[in-house]
CSV table of C-alpha atoms in Angstrom, one decimal:
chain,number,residue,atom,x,y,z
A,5,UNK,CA,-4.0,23.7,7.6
A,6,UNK,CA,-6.3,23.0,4.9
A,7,UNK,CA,-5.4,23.6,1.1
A,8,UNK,CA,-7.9,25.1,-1.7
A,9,UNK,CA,-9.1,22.3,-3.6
A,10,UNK,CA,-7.7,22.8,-7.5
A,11,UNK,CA,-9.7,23.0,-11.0
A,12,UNK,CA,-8.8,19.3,-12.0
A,13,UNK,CA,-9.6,17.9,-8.6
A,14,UNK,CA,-13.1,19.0,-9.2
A,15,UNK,CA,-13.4,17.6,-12.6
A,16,UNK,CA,-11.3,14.0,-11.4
A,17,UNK,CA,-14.0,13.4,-9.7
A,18,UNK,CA,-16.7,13.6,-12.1
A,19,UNK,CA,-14.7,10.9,-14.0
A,20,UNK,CA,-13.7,8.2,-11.0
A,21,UNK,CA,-16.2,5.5,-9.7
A,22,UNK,CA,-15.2,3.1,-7.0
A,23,UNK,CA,-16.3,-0.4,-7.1
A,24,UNK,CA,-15.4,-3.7,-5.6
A,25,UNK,CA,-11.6,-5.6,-6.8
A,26,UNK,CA,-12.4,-8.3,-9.2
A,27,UNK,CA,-9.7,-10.7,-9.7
A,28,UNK,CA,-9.4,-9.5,-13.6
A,29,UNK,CA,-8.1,-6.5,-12.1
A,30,UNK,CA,-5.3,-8.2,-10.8
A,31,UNK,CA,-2.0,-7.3,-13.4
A,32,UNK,CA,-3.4,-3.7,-14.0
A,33,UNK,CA,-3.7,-3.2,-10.1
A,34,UNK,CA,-0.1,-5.1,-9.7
A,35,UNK,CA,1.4,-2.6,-12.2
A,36,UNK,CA,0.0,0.7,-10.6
A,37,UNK,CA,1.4,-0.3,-7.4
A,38,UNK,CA,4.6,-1.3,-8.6
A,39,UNK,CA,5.0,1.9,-10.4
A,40,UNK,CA,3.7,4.2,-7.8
A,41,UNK,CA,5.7,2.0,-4.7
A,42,UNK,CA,8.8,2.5,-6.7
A,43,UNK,CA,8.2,6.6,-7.3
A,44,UNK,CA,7.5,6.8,-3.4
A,45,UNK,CA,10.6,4.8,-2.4
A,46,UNK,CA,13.2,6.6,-5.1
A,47,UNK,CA,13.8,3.0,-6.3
A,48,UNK,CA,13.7,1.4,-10.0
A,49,UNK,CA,11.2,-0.2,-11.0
A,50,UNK,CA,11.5,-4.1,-10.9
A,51,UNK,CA,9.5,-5.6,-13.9
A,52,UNK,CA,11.0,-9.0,-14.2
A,53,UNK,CA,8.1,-11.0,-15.3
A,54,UNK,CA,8.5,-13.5,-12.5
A,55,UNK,CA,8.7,-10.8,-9.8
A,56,UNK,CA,5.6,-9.5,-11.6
A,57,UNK,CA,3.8,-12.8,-11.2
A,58,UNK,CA,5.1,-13.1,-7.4
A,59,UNK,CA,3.5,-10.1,-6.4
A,60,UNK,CA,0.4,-11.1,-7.5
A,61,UNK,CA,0.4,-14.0,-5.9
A,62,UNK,CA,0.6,-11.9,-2.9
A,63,UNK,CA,-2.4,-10.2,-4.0
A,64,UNK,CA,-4.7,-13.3,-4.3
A,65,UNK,CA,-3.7,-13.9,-0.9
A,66,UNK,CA,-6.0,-11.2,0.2
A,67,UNK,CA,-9.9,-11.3,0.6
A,68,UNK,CA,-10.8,-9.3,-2.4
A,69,UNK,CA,-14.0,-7.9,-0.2
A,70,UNK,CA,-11.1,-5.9,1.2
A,71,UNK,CA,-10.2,-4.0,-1.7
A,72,UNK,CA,-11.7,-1.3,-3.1
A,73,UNK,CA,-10.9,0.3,-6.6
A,74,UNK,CA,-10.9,3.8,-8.1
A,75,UNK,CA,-11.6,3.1,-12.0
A,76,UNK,CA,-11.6,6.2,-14.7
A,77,UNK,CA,-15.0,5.7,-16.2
A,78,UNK,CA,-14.0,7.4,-19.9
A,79,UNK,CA,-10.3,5.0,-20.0
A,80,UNK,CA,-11.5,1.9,-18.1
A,81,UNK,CA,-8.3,1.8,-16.4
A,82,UNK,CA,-7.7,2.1,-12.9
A,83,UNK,CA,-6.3,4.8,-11.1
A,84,UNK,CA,-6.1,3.8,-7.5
A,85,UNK,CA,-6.4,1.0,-5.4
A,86,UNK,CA,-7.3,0.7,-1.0
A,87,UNK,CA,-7.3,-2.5,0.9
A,88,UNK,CA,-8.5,-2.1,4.0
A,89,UNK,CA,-9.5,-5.0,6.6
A,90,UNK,CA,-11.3,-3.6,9.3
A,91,UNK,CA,-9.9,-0.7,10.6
A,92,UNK,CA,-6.2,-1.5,9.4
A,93,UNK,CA,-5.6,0.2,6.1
A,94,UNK,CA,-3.1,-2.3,4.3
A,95,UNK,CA,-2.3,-0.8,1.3
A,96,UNK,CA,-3.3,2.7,-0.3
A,97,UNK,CA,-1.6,3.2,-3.8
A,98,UNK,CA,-2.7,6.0,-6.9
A,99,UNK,CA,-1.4,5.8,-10.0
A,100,UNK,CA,1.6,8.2,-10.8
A,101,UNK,CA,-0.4,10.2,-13.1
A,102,UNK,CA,-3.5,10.5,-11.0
A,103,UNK,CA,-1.6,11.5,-7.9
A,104,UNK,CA,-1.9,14.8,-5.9
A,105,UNK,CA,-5.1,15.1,-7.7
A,106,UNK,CA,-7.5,14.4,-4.3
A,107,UNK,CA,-8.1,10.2,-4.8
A,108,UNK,CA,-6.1,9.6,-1.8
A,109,UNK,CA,-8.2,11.8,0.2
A,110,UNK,CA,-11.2,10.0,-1.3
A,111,UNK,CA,-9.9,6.8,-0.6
A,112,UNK,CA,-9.3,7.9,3.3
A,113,UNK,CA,-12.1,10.1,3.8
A,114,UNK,CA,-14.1,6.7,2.8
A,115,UNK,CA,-12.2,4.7,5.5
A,116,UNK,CA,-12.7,7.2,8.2
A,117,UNK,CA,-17.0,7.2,7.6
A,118,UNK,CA,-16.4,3.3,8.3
A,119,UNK,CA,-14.2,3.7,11.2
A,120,UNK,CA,-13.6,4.9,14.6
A,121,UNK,CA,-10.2,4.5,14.5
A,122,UNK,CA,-7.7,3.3,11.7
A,123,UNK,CA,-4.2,2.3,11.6
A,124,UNK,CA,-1.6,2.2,8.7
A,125,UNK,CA,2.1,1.8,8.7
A,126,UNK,CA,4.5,3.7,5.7
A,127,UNK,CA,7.9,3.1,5.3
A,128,UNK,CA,9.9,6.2,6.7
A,129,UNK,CA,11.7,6.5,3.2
A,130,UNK,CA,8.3,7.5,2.2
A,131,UNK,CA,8.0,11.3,3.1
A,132,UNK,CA,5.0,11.8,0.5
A,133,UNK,CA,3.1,9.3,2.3
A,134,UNK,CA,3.8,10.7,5.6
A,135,UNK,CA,3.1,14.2,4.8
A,136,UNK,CA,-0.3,13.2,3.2
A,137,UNK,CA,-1.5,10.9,6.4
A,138,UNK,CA,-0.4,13.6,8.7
A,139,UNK,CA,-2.6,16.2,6.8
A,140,UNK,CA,-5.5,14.0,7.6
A,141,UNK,CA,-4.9,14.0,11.1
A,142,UNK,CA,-3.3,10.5,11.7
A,143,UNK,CA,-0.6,10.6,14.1
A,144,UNK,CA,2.6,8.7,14.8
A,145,UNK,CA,2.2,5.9,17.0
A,146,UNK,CA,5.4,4.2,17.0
A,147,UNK,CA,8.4,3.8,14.3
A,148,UNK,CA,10.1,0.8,14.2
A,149,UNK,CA,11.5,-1.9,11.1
A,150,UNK,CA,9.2,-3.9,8.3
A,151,UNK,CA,9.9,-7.5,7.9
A,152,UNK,CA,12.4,-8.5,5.0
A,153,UNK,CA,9.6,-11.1,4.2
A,154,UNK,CA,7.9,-9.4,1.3
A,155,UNK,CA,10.6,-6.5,0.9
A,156,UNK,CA,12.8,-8.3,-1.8
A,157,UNK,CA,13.2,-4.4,-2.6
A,158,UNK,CA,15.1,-3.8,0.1
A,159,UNK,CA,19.1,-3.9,0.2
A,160,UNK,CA,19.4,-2.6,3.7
A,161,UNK,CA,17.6,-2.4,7.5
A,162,UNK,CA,17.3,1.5,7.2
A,163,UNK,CA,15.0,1.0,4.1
A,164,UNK,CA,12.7,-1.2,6.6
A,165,UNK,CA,12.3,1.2,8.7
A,166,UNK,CA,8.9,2.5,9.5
A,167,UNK,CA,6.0,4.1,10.5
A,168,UNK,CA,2.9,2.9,12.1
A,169,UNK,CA,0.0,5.9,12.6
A,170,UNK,CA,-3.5,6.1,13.8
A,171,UNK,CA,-6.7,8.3,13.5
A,172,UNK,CA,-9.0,8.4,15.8
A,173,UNK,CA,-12.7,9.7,15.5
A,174,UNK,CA,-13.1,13.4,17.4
A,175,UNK,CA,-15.6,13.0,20.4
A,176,UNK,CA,-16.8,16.0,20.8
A,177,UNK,CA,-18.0,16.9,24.8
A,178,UNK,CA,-20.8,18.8,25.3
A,179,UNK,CA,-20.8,21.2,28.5
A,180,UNK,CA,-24.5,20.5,30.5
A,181,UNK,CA,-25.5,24.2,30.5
A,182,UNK,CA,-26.8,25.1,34.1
């Protein structure tokens, strides 16, 4: 099922330019996915400056060649964020505001031209998430629990649990005619 694509969609993307994480974009990025993590999971928003700096701490642990950034031209200000290291999508986040608007699509339709196959996991509490990867076409390859490590968030097992899907490239067969 494919939906019509809306008026704003069209004009979003008039005003969004990818480009390549720097590490000035580090609080700004850190923020947005705060925000948007905590809207997904139906959680408050931690914004304890130390918890702040932890996270991106975390951040600098990845190889910024990884992450690729969705910046409004007009405000500066970024509106969406992709790591992705090799065919393993890590992290996909859009800001609360820019959401439903087609970046996420942008974000994996830019994935898939790189890949054969990807993989992503989502926490099951995350039904948004799960509805938009299963709209383009990733599947559920098994469910099982997150580590605590990382998930400070978390005051239970159930909220650990999750979802690991894949996408695989079509191959398309073509019949020898005889």
């Amino acid at each position: 099922m494919r939906f019509p694509v809306p008026p704003e969609v069209v004009s979003l993307s008039k005003e969004i330019t990818f480009i390549n994480y720097r590490k000035e974009h580090g609080l700004e990025l850190i923020q947005l996915w705060r925000k948007s993590f905590a809207q997904a999971m139906s959680i408050e928003e931690d914004t304890r400056e130390e918890v702040v700096k932890e996270h991106l701490a975390y951040l600098q642990t990845y190889n910024p060649k990884i992450i690729r950034v969705a910046l409004e031209k007009n405000k500066k200000k970024i509106v969406g964020f992709m790591a992705k290291e090799e065919n393993t999508i890590k992290d996909l986040f859009i800001h609360v505001e820019y959401q439903r608007k087609g970046l996420g699509s942008r974000f994996i339709n830019q994935a898939k031209a790189e890949e054969e196959f990807l993989t992503l996991s989502t926490f099951q509490l995350n039904k948004g998430a799960q509805q938009f990867y299963e709209f383009h076409d990733f599947v559920i390859a098994r469910v099982g629990f997150a580590g605590v490590e990382g998930n400070a968030w978390a005051s239970s097992k159930e909220q650990l649990a999750d979802i690991t899907y894949e996408w695989k490239r079509a191959t398309k067969y073509l019949r020898k005619q005889s």
